[in-house]
mmCIF file of N, CA and C in Angstrom:
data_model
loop_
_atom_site.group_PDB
_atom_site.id
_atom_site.type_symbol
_atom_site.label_atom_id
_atom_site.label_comp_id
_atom_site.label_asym_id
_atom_site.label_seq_id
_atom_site.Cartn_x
_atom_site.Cartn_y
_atom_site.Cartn_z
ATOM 1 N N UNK A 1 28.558 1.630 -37.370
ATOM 2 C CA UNK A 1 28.573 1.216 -35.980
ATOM 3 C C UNK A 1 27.468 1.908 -35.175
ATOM 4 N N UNK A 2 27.203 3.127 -35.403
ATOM 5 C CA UNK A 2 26.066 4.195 -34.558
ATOM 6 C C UNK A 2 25.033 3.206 -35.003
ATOM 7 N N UNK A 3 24.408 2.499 -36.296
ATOM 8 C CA UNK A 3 23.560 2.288 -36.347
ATOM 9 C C UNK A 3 23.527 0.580 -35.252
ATOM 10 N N UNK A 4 24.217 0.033 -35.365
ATOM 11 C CA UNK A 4 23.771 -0.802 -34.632
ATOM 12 C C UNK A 4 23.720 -0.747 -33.111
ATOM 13 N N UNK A 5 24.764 0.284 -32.505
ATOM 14 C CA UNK A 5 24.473 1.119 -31.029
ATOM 15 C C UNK A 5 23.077 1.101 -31.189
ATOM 16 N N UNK A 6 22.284 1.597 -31.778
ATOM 17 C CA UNK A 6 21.240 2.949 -31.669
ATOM 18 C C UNK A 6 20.163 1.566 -31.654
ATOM 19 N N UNK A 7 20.287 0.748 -32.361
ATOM 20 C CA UNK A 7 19.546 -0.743 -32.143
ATOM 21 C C UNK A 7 19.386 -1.420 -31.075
ATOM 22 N N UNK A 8 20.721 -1.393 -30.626
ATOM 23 C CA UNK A 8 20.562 -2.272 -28.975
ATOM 24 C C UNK A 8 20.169 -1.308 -28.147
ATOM 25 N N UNK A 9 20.185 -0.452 -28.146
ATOM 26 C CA UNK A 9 19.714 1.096 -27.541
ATOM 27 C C UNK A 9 17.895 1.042 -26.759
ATOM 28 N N UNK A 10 17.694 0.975 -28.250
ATOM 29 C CA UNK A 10 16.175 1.187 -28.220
ATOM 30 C C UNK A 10 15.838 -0.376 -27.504
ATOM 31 N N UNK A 11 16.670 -1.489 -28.354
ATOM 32 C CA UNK A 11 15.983 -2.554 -27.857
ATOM 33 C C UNK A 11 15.955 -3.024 -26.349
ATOM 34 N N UNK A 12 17.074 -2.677 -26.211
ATOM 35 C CA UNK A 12 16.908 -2.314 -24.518
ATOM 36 C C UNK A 12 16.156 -1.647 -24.164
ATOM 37 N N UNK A 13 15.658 -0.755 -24.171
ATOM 38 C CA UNK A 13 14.853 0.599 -23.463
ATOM 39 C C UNK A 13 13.645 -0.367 -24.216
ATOM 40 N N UNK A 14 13.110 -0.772 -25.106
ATOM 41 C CA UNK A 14 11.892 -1.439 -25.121
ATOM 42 C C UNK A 14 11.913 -2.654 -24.035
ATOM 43 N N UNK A 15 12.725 -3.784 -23.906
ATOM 44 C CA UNK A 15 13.030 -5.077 -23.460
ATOM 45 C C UNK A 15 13.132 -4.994 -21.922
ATOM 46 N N UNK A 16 13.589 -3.799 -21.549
ATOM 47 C CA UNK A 16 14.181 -3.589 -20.167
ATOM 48 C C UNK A 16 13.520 -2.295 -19.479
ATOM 49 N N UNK A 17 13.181 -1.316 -20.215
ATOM 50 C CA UNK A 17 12.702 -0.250 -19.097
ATOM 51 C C UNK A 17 11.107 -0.265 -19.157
ATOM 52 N N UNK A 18 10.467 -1.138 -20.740
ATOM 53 C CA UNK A 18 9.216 -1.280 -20.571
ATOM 54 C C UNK A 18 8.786 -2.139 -19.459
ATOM 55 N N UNK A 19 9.262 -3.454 -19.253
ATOM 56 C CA UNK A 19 8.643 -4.489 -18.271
ATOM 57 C C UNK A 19 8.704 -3.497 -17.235
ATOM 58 N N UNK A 20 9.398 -2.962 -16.604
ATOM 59 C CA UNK A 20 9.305 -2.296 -15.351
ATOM 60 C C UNK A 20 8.731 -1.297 -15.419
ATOM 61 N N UNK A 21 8.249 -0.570 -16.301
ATOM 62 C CA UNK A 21 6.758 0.528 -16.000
ATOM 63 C C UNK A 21 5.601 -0.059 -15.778
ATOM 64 N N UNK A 22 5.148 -1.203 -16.955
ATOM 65 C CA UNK A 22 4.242 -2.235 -17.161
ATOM 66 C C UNK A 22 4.111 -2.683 -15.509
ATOM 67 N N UNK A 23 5.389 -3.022 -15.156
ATOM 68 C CA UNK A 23 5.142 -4.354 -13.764
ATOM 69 C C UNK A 23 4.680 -3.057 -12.647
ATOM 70 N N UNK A 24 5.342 -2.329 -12.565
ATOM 71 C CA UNK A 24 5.469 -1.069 -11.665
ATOM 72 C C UNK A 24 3.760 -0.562 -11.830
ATOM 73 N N UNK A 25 3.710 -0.483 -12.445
ATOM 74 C CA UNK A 25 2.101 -0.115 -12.771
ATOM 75 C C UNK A 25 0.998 -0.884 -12.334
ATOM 76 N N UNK A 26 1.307 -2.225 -12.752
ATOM 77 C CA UNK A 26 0.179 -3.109 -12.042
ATOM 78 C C UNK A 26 0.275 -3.352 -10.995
ATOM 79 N N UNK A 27 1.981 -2.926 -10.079
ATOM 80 C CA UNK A 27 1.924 -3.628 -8.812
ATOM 81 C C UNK A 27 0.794 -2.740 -7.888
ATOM 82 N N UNK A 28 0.380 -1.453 -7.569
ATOM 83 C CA UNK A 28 -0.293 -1.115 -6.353
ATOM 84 C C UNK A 28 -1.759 -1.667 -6.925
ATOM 85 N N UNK A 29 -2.266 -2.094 -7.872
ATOM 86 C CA UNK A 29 -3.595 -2.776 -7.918
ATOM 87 C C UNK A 29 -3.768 -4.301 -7.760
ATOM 88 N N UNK A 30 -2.341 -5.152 -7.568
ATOM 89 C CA UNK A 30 -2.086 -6.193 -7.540
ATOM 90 C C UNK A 30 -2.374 -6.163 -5.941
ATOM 91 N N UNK A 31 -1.807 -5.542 -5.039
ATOM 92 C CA UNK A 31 -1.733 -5.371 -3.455
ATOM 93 C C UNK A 31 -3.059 -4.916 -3.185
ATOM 94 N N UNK A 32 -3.703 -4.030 -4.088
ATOM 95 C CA UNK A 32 -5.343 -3.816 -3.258
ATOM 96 C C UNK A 32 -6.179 -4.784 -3.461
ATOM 97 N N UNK A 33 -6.059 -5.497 -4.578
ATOM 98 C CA UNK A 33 -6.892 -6.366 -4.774
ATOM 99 C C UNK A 33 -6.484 -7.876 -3.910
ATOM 100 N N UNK A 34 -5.291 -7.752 -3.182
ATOM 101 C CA UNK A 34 -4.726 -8.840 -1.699
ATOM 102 C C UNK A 34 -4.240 -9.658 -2.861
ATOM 103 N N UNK A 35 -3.969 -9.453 -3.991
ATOM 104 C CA UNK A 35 -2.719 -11.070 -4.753
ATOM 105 C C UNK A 35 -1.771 -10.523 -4.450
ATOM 106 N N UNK A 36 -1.097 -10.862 -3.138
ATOM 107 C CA UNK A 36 0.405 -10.874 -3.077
ATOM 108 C C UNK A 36 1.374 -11.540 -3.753
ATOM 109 N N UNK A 37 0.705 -12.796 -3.966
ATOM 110 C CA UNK A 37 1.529 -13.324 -5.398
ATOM 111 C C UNK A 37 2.079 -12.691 -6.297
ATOM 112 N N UNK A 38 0.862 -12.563 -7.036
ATOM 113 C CA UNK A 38 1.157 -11.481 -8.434
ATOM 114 C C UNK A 38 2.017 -10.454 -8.225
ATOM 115 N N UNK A 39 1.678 -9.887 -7.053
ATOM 116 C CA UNK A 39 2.476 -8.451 -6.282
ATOM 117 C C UNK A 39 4.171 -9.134 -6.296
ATOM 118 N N UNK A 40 4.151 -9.636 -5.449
ATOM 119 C CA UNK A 40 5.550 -10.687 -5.619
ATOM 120 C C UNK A 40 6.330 -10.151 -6.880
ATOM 121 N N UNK A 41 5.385 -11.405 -7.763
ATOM 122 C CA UNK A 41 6.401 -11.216 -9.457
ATOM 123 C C UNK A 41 6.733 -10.049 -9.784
ATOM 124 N N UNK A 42 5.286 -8.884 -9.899
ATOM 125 C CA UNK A 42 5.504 -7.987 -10.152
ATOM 126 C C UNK A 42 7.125 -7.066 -9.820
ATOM 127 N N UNK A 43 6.949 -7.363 -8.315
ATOM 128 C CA UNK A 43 7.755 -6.586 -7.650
ATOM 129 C C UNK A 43 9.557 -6.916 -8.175
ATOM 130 N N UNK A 44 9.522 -8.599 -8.340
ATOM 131 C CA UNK A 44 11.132 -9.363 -9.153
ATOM 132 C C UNK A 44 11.088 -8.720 -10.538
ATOM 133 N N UNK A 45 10.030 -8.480 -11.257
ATOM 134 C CA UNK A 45 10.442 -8.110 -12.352
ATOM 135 C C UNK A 45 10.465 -6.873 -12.810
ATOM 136 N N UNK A 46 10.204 -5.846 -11.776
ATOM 137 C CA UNK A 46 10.662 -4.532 -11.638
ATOM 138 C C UNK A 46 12.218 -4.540 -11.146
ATOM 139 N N UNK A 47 12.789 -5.149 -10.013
ATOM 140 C CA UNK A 47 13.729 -5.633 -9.728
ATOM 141 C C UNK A 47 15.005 -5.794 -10.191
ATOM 142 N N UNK A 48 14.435 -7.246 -11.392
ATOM 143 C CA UNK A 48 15.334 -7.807 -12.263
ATOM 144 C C UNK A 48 15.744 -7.133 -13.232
ATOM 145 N N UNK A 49 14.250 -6.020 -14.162
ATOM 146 C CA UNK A 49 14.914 -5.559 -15.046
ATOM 147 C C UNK A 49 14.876 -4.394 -14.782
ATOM 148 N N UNK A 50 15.239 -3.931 -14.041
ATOM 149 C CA UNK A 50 16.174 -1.979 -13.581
ATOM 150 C C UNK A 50 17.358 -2.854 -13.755
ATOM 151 N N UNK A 51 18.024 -3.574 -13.407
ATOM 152 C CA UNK A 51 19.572 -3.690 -13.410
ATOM 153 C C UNK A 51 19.198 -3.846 -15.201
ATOM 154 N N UNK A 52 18.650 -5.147 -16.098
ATOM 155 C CA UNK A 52 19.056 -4.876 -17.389
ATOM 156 C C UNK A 52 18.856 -3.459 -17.380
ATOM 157 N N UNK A 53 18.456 -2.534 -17.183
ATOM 158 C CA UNK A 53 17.880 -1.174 -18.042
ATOM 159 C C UNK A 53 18.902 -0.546 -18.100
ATOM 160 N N UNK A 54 20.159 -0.824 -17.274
ATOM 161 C CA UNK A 54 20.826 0.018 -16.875
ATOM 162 C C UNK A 54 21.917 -0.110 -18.194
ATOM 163 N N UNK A 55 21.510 -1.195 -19.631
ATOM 164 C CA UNK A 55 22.385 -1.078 -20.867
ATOM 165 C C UNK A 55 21.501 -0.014 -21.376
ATOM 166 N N UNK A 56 20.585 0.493 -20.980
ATOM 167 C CA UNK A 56 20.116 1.938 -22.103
ATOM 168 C C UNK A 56 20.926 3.005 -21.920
ATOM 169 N N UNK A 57 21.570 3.238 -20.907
ATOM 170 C CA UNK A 57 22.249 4.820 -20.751
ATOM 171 C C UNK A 57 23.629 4.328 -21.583
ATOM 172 N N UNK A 58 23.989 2.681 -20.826
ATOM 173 C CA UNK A 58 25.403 2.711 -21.661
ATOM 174 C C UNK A 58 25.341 2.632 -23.106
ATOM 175 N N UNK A 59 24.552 2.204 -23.756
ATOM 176 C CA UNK A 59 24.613 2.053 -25.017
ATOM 177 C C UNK A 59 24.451 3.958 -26.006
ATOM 178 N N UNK A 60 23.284 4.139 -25.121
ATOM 179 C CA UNK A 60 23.131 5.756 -25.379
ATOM 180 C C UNK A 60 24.208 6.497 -25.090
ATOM 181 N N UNK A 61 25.305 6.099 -24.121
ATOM 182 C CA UNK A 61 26.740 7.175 -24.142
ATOM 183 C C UNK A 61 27.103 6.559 -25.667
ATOM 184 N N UNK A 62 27.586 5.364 -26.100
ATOM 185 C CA UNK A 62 28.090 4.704 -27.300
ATOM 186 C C UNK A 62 27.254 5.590 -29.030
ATOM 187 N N UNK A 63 26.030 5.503 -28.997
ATOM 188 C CA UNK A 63 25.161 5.977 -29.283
ATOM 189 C C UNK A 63 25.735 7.296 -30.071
ATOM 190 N N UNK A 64 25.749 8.502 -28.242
ATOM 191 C CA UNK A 64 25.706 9.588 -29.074
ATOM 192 C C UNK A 64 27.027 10.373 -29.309
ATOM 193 N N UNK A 65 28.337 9.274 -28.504
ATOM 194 C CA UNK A 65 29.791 9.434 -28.805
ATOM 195 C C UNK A 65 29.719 9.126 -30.378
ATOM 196 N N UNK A 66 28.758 8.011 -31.305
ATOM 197 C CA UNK A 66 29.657 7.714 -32.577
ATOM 198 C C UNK A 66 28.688 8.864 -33.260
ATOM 199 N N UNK A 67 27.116 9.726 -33.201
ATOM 200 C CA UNK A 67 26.703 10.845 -34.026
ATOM 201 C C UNK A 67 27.393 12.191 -33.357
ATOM 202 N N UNK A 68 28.210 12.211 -32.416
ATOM 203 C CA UNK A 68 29.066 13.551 -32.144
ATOM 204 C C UNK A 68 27.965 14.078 -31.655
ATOM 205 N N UNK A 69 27.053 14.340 -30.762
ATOM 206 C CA UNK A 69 25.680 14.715 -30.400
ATOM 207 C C UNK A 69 26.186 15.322 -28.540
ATOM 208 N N UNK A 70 27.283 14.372 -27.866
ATOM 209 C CA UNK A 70 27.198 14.738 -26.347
ATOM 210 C C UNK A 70 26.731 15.912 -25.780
ATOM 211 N N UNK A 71 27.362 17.063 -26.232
ATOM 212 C CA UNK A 71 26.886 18.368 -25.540
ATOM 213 C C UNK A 71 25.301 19.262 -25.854
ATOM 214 N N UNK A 72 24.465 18.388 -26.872
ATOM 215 C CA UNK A 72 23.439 18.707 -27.382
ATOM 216 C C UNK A 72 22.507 19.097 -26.103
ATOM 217 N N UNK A 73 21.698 20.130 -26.005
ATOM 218 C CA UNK A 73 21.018 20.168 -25.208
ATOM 219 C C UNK A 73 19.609 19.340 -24.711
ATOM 220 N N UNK A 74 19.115 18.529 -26.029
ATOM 221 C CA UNK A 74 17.835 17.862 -25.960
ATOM 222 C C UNK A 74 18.598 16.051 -25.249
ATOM 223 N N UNK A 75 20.149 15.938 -25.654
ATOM 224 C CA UNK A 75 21.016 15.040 -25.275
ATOM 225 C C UNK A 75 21.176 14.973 -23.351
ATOM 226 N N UNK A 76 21.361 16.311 -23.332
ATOM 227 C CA UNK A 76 21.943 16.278 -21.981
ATOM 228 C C UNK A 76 20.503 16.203 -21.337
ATOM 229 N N UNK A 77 19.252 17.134 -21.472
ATOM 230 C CA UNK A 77 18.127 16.973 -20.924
ATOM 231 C C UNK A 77 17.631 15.218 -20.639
ATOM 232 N N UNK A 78 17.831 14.908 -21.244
ATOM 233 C CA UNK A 78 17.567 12.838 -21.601
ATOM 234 C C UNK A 78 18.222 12.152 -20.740
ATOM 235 N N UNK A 79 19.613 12.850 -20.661
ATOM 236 C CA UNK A 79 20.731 12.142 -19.410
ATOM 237 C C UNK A 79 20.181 12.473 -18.146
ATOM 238 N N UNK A 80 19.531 13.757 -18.265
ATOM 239 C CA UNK A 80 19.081 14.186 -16.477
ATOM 240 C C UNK A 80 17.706 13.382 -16.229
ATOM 241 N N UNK A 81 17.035 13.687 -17.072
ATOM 242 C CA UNK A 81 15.804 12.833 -16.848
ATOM 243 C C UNK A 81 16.263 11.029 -16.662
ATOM 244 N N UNK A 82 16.876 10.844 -17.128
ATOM 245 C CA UNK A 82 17.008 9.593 -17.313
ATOM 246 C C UNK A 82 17.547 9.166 -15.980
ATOM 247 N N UNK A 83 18.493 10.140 -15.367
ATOM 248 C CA UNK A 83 19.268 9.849 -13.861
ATOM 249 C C UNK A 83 18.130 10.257 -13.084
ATOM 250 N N UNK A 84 17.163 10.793 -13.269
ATOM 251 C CA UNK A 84 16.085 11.389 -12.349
ATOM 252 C C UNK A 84 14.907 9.948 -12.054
ATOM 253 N N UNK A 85 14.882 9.295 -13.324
ATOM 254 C CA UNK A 85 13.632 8.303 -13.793
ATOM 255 C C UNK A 85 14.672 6.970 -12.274
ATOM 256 N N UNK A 86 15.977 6.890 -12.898
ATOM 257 C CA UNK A 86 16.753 5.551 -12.119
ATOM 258 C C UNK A 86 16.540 6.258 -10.594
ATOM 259 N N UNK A 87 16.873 7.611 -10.191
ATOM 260 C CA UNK A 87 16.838 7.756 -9.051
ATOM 261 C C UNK A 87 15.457 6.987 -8.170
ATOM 262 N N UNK A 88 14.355 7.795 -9.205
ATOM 263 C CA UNK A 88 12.844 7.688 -8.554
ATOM 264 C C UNK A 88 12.371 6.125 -8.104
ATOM 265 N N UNK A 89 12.950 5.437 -9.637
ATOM 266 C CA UNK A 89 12.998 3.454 -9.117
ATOM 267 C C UNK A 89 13.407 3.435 -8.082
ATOM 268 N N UNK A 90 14.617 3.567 -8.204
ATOM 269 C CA UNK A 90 16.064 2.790 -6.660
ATOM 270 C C UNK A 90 15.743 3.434 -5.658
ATOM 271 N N UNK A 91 15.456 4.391 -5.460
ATOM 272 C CA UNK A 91 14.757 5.378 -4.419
ATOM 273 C C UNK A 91 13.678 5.375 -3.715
ATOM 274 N N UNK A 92 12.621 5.191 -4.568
ATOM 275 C CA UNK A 92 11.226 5.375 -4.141
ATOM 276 C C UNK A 92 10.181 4.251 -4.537
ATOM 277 N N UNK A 93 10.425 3.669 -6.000
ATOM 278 C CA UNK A 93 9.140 2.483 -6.253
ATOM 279 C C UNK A 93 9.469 1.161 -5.543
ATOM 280 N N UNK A 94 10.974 1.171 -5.621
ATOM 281 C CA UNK A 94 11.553 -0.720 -5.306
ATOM 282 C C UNK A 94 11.787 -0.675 -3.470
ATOM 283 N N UNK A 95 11.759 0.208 -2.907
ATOM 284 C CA UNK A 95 11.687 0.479 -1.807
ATOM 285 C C UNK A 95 10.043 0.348 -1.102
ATOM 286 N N UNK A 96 9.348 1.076 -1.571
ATOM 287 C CA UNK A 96 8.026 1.057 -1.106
ATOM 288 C C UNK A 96 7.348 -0.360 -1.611
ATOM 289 N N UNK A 97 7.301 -0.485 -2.615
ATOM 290 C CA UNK A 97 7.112 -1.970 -3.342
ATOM 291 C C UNK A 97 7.639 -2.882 -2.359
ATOM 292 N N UNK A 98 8.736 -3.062 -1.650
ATOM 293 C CA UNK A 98 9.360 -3.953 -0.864
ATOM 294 C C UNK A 98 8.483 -3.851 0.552
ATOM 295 N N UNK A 99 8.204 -2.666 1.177
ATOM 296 C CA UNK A 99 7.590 -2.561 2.223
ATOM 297 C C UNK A 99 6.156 -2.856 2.166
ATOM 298 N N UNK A 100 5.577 -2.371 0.990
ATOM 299 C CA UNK A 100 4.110 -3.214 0.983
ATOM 300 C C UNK A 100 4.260 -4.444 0.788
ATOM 301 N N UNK A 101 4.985 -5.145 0.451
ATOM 302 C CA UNK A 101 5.019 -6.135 0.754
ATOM 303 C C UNK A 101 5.211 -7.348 2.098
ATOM 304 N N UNK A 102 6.145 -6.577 2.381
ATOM 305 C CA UNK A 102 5.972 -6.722 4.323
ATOM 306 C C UNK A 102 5.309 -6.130 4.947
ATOM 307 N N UNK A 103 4.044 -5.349 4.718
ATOM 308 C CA UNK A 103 3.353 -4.748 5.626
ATOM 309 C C UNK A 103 2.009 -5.794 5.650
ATOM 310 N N UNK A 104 1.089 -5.208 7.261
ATOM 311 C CA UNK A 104 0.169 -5.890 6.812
ATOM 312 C C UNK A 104 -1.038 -4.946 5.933
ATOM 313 N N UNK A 105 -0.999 -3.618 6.889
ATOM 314 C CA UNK A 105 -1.604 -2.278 6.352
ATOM 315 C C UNK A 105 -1.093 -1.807 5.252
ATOM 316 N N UNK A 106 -2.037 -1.596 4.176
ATOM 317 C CA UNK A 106 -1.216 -0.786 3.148
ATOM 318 C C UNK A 106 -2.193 0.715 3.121
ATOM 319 N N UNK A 107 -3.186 1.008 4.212
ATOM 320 C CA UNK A 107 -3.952 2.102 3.357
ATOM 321 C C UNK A 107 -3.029 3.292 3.506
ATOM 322 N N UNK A 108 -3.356 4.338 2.583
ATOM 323 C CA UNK A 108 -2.783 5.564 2.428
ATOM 324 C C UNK A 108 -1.144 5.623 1.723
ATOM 325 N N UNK A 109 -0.766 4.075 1.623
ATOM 326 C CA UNK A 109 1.188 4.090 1.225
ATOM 327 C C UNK A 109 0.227 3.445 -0.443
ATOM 328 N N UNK A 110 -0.357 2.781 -0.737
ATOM 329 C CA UNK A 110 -0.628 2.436 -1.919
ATOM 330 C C UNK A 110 -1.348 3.785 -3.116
ATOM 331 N N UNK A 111 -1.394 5.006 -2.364
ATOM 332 C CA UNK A 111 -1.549 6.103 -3.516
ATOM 333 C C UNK A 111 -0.849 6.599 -3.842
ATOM 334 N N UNK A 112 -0.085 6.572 -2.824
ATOM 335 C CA UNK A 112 2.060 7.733 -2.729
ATOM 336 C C UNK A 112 2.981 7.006 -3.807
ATOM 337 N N UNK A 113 2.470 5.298 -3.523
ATOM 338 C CA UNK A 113 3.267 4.659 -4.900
ATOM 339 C C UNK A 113 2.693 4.839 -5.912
ATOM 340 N N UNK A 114 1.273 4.480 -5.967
ATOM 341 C CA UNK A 114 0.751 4.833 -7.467
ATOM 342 C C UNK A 114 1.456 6.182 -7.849
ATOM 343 N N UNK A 115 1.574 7.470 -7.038
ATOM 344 C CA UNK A 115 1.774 8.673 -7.947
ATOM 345 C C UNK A 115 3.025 8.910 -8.042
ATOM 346 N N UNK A 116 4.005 8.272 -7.400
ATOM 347 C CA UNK A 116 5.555 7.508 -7.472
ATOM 348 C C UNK A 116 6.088 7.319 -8.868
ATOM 349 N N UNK A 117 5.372 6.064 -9.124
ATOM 350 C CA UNK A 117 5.406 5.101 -10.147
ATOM 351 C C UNK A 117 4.677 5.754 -11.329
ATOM 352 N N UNK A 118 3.812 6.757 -11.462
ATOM 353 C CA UNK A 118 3.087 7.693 -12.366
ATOM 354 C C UNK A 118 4.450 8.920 -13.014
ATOM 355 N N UNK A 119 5.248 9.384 -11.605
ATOM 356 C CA UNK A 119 6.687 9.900 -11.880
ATOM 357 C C UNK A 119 7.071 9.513 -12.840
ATOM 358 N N UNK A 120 7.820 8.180 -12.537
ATOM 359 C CA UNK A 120 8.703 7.196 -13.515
ATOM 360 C C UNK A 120 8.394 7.247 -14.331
ATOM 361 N N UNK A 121 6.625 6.796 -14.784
ATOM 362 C CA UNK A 121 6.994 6.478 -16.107
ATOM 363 C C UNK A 121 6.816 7.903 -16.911
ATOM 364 N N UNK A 122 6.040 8.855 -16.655
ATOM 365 C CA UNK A 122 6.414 10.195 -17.119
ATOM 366 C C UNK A 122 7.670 10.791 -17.513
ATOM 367 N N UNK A 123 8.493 10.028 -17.049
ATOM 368 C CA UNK A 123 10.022 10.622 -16.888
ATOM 369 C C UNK A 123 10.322 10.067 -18.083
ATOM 370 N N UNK A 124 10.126 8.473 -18.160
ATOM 371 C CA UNK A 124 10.287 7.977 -18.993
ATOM 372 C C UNK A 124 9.869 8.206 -20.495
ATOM 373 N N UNK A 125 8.398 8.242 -20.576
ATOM 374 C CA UNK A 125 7.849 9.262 -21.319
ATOM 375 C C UNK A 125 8.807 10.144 -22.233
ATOM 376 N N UNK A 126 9.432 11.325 -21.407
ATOM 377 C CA UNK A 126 9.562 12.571 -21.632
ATOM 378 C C UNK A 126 11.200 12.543 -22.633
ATOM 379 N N UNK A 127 11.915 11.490 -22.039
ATOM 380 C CA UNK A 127 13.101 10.985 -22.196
ATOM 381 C C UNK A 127 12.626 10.536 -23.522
ATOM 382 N N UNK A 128 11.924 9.159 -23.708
ATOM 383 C CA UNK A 128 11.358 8.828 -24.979
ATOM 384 C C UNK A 128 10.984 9.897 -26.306
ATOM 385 N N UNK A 129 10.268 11.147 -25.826
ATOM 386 C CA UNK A 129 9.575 11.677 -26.904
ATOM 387 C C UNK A 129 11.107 12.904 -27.428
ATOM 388 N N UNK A 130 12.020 12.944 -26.314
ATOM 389 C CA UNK A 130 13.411 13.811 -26.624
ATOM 390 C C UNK A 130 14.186 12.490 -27.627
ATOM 391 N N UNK A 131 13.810 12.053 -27.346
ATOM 392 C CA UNK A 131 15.092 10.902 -27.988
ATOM 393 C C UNK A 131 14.573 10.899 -29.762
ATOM 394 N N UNK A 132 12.986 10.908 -29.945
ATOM 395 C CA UNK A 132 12.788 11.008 -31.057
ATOM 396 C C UNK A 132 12.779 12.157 -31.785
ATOM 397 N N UNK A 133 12.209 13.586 -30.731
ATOM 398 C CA UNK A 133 11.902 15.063 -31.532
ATOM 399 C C UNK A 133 13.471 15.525 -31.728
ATOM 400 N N UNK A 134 13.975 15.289 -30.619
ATOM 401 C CA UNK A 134 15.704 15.971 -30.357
ATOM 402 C C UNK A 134 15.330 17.542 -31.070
ATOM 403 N N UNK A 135 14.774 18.026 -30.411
ATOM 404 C CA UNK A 135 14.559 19.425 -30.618
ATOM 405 C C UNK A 135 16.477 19.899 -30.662
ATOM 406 N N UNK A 136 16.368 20.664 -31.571
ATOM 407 C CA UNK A 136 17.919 22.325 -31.607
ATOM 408 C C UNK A 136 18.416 20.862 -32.415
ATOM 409 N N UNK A 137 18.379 19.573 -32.877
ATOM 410 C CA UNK A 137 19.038 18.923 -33.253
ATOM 411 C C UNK A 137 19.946 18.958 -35.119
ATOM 412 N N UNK A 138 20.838 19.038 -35.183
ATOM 413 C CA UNK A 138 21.196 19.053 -36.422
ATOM 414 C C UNK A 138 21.541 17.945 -37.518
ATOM 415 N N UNK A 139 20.535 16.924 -37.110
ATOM 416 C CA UNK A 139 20.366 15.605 -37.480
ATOM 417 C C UNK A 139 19.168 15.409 -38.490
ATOM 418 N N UNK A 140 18.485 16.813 -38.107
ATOM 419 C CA UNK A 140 17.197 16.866 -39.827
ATOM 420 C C UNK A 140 16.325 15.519 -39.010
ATOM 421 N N UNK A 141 16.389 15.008 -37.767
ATOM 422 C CA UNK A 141 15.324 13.788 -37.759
ATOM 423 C C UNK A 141 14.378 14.401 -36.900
#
């Protein structure tokens, strides 16, 4: 059963938290370069898939309930980052993303998101490279 958790896991976190770094990323060069369009999509499909993303943590509780892993420290570090990465979205990219979009001025708010959205995906990042090293782990992976 862990193994097929650990499948929808990843495939989520590929399917769902990639589009929204990807979209998140192109959106403040989408707005300087004036395609509000593009900016638009961008902005729905950052949007749309933070709510899917939100099967990576559940599947990852499922995950590391069936390898007995919860109290692991490289485990719990992944959970904070990971509540830190959702905060920084819901908080700070899908918010500002929304206002450049209703603004007519964007100078000086389109670098605060770029280094926003540079957060995230770092976070993300960091979460990613724990999930594979799992440093103190007694899993030999």
């Amino acid at each position: 059963m862990s193994k097929i958790l650990l499948s929808v896991h990843v495939l989520a976190a590929i399917l769902a938290v990639g589009p929204v770094a990807v979209a998140a990323s192109m959106f403040p060069a989408a707005v300087r370069k004036g395609d509000l369009k593009i900016a638009k999509v961008l902005h729905r499909i950052c949007r749309v898939y933070a709510y899917a993303a939100i099967a990576v943590p559940v599947f990852g509780f499922g995950v590391a309930g069936t390898m007995h892993v919860m109290g692991d420290p490289w485990l719990l570090t992944s959970i904070g980052l990971t509540a830190v990465a959702a905060a920084v979205l819901a908080l700070l990219v899908l918010p500002r993303q929304r206002r450049l979009l209703a603004e007519e001025s964007t100078s000086g708010k389109l670098s605060r998101l770029a280094m926003v959205t540079g957060v995230f995906n770092l976070l993300w990042a960091a979460v990613t490279v724990l999930m594979i090293v799992r440093p103190g782990s007694s899993t030999g992976a």
